[in-house]
PDB file of C-alpha atoms and ligand atoms in Angstrom:
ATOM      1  CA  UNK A   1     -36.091  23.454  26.602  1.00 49.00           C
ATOM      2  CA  UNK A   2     -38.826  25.977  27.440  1.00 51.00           C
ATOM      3  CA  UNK A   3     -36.570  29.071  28.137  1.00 63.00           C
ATOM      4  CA  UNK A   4     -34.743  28.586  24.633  1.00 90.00           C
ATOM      5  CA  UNK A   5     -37.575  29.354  23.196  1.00 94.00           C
ATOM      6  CA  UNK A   6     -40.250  32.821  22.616  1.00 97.00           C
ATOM      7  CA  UNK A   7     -40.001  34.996  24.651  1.00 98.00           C
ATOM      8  CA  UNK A   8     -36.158  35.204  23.666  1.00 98.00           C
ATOM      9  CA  UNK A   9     -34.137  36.725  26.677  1.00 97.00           C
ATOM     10  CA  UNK A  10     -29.873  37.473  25.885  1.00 97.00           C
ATOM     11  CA  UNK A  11     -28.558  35.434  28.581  1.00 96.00           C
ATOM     12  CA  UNK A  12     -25.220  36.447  30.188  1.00 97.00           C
ATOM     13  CA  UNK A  13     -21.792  35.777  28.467  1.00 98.00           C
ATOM     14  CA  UNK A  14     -20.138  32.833  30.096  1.00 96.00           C
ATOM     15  CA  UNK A  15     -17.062  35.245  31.505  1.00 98.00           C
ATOM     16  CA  UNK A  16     -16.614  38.557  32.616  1.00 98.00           C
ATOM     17  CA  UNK A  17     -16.965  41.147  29.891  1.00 98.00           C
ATOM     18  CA  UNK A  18     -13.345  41.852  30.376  1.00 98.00           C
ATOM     19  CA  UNK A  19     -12.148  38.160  30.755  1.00 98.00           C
ATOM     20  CA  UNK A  20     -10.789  38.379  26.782  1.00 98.00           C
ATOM     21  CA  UNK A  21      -8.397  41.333  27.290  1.00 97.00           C
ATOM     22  CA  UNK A  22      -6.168  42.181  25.908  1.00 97.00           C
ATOM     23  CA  UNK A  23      -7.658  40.003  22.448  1.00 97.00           C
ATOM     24  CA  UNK A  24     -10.958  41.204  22.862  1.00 98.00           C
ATOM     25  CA  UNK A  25     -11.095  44.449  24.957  1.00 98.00           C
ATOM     26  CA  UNK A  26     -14.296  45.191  27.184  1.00 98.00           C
ATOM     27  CA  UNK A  27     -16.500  47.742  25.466  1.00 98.00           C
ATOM     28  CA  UNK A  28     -16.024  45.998  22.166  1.00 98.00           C
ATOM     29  CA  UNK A  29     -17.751  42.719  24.603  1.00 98.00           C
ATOM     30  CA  UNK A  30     -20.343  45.066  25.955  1.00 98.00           C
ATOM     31  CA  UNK A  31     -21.276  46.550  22.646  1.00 98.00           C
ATOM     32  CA  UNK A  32     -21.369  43.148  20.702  1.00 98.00           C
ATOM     33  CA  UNK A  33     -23.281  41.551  23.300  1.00 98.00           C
ATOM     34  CA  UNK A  34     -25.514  44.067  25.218  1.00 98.00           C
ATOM     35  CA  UNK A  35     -26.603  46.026  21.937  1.00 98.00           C
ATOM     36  CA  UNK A  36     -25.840  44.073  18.506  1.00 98.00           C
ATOM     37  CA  UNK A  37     -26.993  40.374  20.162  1.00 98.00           C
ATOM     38  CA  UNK A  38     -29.800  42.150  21.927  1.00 98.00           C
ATOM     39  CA  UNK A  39     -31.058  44.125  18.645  1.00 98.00           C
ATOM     40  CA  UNK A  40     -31.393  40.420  17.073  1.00 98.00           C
ATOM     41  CA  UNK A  41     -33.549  38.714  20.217  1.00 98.00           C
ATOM     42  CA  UNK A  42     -35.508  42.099  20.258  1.00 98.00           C
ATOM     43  CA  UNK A  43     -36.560  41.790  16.496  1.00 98.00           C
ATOM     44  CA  UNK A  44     -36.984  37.818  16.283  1.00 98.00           C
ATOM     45  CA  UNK A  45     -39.280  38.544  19.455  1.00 98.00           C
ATOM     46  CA  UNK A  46     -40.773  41.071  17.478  1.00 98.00           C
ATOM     47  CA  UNK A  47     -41.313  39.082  14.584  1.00 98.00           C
ATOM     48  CA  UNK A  48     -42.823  35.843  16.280  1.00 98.00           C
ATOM     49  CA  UNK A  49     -45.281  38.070  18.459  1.00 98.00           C
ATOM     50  CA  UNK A  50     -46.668  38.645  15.232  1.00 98.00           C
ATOM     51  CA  UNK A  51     -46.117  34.594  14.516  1.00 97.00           C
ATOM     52  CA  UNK A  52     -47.211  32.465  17.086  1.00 97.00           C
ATOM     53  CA  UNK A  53     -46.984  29.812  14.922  1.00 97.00           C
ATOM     54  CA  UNK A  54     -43.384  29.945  15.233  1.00 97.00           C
ATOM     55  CA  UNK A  55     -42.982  30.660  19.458  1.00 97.00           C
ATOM     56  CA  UNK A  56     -42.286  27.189  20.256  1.00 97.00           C
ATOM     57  CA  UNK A  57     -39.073  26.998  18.169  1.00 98.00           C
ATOM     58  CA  UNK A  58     -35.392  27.219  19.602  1.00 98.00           C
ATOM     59  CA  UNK A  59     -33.402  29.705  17.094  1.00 98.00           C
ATOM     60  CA  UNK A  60     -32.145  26.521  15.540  1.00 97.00           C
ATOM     61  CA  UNK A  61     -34.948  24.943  14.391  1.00 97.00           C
ATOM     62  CA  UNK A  62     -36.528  28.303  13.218  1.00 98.00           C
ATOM     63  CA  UNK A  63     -33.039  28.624  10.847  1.00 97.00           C
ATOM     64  CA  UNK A  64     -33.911  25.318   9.711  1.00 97.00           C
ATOM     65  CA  UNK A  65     -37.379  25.542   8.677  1.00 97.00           C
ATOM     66  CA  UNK A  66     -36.840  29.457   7.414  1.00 96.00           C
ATOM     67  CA  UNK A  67     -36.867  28.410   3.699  1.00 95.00           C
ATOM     68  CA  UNK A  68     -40.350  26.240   4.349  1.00 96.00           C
ATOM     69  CA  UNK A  69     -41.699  30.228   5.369  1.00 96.00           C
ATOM     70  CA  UNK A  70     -43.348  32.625   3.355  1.00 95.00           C
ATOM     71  CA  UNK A  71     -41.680  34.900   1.334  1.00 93.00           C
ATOM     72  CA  UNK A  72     -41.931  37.515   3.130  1.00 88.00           C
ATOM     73  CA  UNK A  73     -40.846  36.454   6.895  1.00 96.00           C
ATOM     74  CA  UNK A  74     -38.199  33.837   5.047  1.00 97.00           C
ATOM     75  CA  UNK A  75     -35.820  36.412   5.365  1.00 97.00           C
ATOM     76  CA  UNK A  76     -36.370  38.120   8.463  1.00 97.00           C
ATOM     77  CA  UNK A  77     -36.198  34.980  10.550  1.00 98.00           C
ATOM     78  CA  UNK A  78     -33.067  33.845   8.611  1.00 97.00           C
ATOM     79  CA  UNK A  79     -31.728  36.615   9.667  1.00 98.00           C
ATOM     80  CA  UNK A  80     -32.385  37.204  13.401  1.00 98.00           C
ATOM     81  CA  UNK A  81     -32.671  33.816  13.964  1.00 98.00           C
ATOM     82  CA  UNK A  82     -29.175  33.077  12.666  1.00 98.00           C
ATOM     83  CA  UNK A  83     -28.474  36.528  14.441  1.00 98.00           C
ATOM     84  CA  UNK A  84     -29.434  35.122  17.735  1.00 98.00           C
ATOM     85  CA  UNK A  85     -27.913  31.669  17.312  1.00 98.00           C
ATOM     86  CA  UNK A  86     -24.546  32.337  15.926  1.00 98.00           C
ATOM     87  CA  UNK A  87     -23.891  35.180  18.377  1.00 98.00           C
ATOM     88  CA  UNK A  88     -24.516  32.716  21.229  1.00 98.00           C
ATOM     89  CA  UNK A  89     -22.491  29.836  19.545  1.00 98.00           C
ATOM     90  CA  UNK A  90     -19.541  32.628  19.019  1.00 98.00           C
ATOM     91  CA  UNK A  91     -19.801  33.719  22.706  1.00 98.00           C
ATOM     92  CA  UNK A  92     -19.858  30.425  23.623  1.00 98.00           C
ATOM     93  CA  UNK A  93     -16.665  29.299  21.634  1.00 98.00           C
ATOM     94  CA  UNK A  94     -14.471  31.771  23.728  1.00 98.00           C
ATOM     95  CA  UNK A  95     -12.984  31.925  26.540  1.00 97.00           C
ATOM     96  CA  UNK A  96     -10.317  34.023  28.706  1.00 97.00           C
ATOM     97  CA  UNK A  97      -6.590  33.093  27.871  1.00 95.00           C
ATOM     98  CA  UNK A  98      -4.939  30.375  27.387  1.00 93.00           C
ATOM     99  CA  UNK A  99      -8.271  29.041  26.609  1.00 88.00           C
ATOM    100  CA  UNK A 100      -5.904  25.366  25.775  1.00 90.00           C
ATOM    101  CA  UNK A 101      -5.757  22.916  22.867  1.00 94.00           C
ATOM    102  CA  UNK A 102      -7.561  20.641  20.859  1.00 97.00           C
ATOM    103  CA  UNK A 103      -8.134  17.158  22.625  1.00 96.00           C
ATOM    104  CA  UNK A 104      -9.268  13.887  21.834  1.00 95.00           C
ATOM    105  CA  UNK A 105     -11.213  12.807  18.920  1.00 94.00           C
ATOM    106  CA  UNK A 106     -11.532  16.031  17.476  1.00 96.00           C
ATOM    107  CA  UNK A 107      -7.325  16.520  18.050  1.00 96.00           C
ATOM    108  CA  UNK A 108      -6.770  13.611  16.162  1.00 96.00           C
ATOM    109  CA  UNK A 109      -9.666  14.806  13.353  1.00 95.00           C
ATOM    110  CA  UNK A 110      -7.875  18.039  12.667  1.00 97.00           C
ATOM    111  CA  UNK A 111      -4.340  15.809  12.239  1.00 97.00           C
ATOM    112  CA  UNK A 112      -5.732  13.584   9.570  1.00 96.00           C
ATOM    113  CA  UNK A 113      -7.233  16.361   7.710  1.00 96.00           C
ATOM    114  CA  UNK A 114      -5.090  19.435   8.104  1.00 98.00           C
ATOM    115  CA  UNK A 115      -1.527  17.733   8.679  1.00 97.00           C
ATOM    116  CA  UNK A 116      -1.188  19.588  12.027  1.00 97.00           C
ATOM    117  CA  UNK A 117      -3.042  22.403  14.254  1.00 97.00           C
ATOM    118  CA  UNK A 118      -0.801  24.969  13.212  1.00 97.00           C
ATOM    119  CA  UNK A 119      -1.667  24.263   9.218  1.00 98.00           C
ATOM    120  CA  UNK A 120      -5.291  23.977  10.624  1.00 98.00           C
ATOM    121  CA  UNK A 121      -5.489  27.832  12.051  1.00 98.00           C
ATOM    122  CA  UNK A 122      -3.674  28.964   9.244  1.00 98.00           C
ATOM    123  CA  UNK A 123      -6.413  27.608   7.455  1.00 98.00           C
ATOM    124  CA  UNK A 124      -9.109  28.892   9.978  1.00 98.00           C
ATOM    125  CA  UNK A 125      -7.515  32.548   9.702  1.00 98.00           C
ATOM    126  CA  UNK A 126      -7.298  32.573   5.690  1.00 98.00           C
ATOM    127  CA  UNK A 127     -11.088  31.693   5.649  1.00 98.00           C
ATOM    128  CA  UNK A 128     -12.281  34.537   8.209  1.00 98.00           C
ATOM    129  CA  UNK A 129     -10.375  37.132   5.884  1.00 98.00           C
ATOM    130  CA  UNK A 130     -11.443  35.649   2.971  1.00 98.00           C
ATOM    131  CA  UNK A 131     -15.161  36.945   3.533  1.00 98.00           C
ATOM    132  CA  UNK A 132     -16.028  39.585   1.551  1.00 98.00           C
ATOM    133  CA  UNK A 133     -18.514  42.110   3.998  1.00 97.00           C
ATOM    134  CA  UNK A 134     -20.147  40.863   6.944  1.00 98.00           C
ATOM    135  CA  UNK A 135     -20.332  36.762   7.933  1.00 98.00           C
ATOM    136  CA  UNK A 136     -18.720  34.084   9.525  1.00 98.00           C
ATOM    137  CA  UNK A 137     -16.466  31.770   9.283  1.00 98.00           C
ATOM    138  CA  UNK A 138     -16.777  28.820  10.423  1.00 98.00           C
ATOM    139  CA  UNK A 139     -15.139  24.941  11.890  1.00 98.00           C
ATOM    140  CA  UNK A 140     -18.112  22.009  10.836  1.00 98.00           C
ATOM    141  CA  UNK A 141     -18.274  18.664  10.435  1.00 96.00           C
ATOM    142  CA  UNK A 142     -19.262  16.354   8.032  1.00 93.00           C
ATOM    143  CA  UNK A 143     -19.284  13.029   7.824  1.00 89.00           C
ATOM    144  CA  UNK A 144     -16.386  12.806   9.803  1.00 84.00           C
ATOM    145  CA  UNK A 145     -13.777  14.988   8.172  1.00 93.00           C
ATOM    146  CA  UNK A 146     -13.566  18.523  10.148  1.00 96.00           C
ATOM    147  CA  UNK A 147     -13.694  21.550   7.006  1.00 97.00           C
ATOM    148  CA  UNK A 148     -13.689  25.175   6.999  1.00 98.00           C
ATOM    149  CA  UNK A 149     -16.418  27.085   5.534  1.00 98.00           C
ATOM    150  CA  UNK A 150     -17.590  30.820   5.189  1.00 98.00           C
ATOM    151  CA  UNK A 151     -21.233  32.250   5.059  1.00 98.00           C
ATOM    152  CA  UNK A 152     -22.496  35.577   4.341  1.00 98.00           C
ATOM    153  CA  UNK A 153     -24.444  37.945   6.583  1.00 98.00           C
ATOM    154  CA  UNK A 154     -25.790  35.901   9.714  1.00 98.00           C
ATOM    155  CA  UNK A 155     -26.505  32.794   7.498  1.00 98.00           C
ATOM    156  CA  UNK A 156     -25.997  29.656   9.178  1.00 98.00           C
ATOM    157  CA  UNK A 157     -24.212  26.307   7.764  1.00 97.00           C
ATOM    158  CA  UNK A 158     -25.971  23.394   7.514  1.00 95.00           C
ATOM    159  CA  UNK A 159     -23.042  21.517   8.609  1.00 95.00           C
ATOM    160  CA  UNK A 160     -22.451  20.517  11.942  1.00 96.00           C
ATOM    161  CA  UNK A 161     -21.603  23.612  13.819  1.00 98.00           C
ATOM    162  CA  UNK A 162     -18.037  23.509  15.847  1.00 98.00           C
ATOM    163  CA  UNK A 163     -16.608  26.979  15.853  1.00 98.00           C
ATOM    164  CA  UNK A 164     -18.254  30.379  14.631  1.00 98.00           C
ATOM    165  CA  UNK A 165     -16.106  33.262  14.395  1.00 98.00           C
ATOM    166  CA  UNK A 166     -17.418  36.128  13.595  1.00 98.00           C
ATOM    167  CA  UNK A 167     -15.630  38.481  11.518  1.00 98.00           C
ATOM    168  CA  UNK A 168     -18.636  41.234  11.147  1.00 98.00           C
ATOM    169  CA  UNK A 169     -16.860  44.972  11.552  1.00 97.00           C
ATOM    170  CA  UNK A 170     -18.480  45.006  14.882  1.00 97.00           C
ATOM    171  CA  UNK A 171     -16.713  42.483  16.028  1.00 97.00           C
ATOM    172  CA  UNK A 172     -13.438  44.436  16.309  1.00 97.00           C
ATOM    173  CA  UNK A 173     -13.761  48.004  14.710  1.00 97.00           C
ATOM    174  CA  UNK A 174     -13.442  49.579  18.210  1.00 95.00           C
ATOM    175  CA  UNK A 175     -10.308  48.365  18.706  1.00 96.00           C
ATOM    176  CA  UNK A 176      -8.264  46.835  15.406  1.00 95.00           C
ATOM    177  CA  UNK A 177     -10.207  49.619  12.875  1.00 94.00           C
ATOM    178  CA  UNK A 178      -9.918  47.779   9.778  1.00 95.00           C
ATOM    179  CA  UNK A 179      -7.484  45.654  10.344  1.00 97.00           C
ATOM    180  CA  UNK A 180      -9.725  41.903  10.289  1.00 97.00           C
ATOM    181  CA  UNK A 181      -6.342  40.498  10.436  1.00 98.00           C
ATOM    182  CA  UNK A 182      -4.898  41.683  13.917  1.00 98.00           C
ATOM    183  CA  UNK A 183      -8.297  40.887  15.139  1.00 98.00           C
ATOM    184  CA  UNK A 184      -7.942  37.322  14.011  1.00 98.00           C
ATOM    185  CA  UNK A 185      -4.558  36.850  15.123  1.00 98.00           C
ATOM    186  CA  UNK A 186      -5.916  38.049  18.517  1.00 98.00           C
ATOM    187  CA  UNK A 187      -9.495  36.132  18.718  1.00 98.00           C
ATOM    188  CA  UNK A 188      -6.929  32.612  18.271  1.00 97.00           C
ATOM    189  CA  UNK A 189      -5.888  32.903  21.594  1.00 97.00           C
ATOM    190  CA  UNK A 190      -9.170  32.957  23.236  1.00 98.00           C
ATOM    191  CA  UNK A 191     -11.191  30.261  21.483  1.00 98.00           C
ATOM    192  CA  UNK A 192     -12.054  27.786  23.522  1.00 98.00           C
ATOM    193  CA  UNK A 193     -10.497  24.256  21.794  1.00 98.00           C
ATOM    194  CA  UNK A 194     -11.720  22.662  25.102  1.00 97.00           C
ATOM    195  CA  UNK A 195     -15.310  23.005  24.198  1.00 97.00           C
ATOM    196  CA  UNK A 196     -14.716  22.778  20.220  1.00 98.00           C
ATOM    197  CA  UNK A 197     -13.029  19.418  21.024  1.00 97.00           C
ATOM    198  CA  UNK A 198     -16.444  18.881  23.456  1.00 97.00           C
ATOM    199  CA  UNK A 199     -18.549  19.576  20.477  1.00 96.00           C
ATOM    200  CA  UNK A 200     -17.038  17.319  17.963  1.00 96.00           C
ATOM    201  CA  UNK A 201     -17.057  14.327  20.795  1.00 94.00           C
ATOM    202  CA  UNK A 202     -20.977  14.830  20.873  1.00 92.00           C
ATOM    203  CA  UNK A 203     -20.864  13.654  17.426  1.00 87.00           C
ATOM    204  CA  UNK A 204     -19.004  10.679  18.028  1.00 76.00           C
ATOM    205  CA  UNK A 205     -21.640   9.612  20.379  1.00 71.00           C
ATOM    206  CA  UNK A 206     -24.408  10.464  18.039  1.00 66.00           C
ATOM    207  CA  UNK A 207     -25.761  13.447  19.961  1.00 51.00           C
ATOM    208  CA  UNK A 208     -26.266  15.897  16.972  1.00 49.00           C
ATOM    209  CA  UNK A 209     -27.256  19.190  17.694  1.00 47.00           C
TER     210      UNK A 209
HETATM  211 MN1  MN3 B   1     -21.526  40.009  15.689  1.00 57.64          MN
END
């Protein structure tokens, strides 16, 4: 789709800025979304101005050809690329309380791998502590079995994407400090199983990405 590509604009979030208090409070939204997402679309416009090789690529695709690029821009576009695309994918993993419960195939997915939902976010909330600095963590696929995985910075798996969650200081320093934990604890009531569960049914009917 045209408008998913160069010239990158930050859409709107899909709910009110204040539609994930008291989990996620309102200027933490506005800050994360109006100046840290924006920052990334303003440099990966930035860089593919100067690249117009590269205008006719979703975020996505310019992630996955990123290591094919020259030294030089390899980073830059891994960078605000994945900036770009994993902001989006977090924003568009939440929602506004109770954002509801795994469903379906993806329901059944998580109970054949993880026992039960509940051993599941434990799992979920040990990985997003676990990394060390600024990243992710994040719910993929792979050939069939849900997993857990972490990635540093704004890299990207190469799994298929379910869940982000972003556990970057910006993410929550307004409100929890330092405390990643009480941030986590908070951020599970607002992610949105309903579209997680979507995501992972997508697979099942060979829709990838
Ligand atoms: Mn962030």
């Amino acid at each position: 789709m045209k408008s998913e590509c160069y010239p990158f604009v930050n859409l709107p979030l899909p709910y009110a800025y204040n539609a994930l208090e008291p989990y996620i409070d309102e200027k933490t939204m506005r800050l994360h979304h109006d100046r840290h997402l924006q920052t990334y679309i303003n440099n990966l416009n930035a860089l593919l101005k100067e690249n117009p090789q590269l205008q006719n690529y979703t975020p996505d695709q310019l992630i996955c050809i990123s290591g094919e690029l020259p030294c030089g821009l390899r980073t830059e576009i891994r960078n605000n690329a994945g900036g770009v695309f994993n902001h989006r994918f977090f924003f568009a993993g939440l929602k506004k309380a109770p954002s509801g419960c795994p469903s379906g195939a993806f329901e059944t997915a998580i109970g054949n791998c993880y026992g039960s939902f509940e051993c599941f976010c434990d799992e979920l909330k040990k990985a997003a502590l676990s990394v060390f600095g600024s990243g992710y963590a994040w719910v993929v696929e792979e050939c069939g079995k849900i997993g857990i995985v972490t990635t540093p910075n704004q890299d990207t798996p190469k799994q298929y994407r379910l869940l982000a969650v972003d556990v970057w200081e910006h993410a929550y320093y307004l409100k929890h400090y330092n405390k990643r934990a009480d941030y986590i604890d908070g951020l599970m009531n607002v992610i949105d199983w309903g579209i997680v569960s979507e995501r992972y049914e997508k697979i099942h009917c060979g829709k990838r990405r």
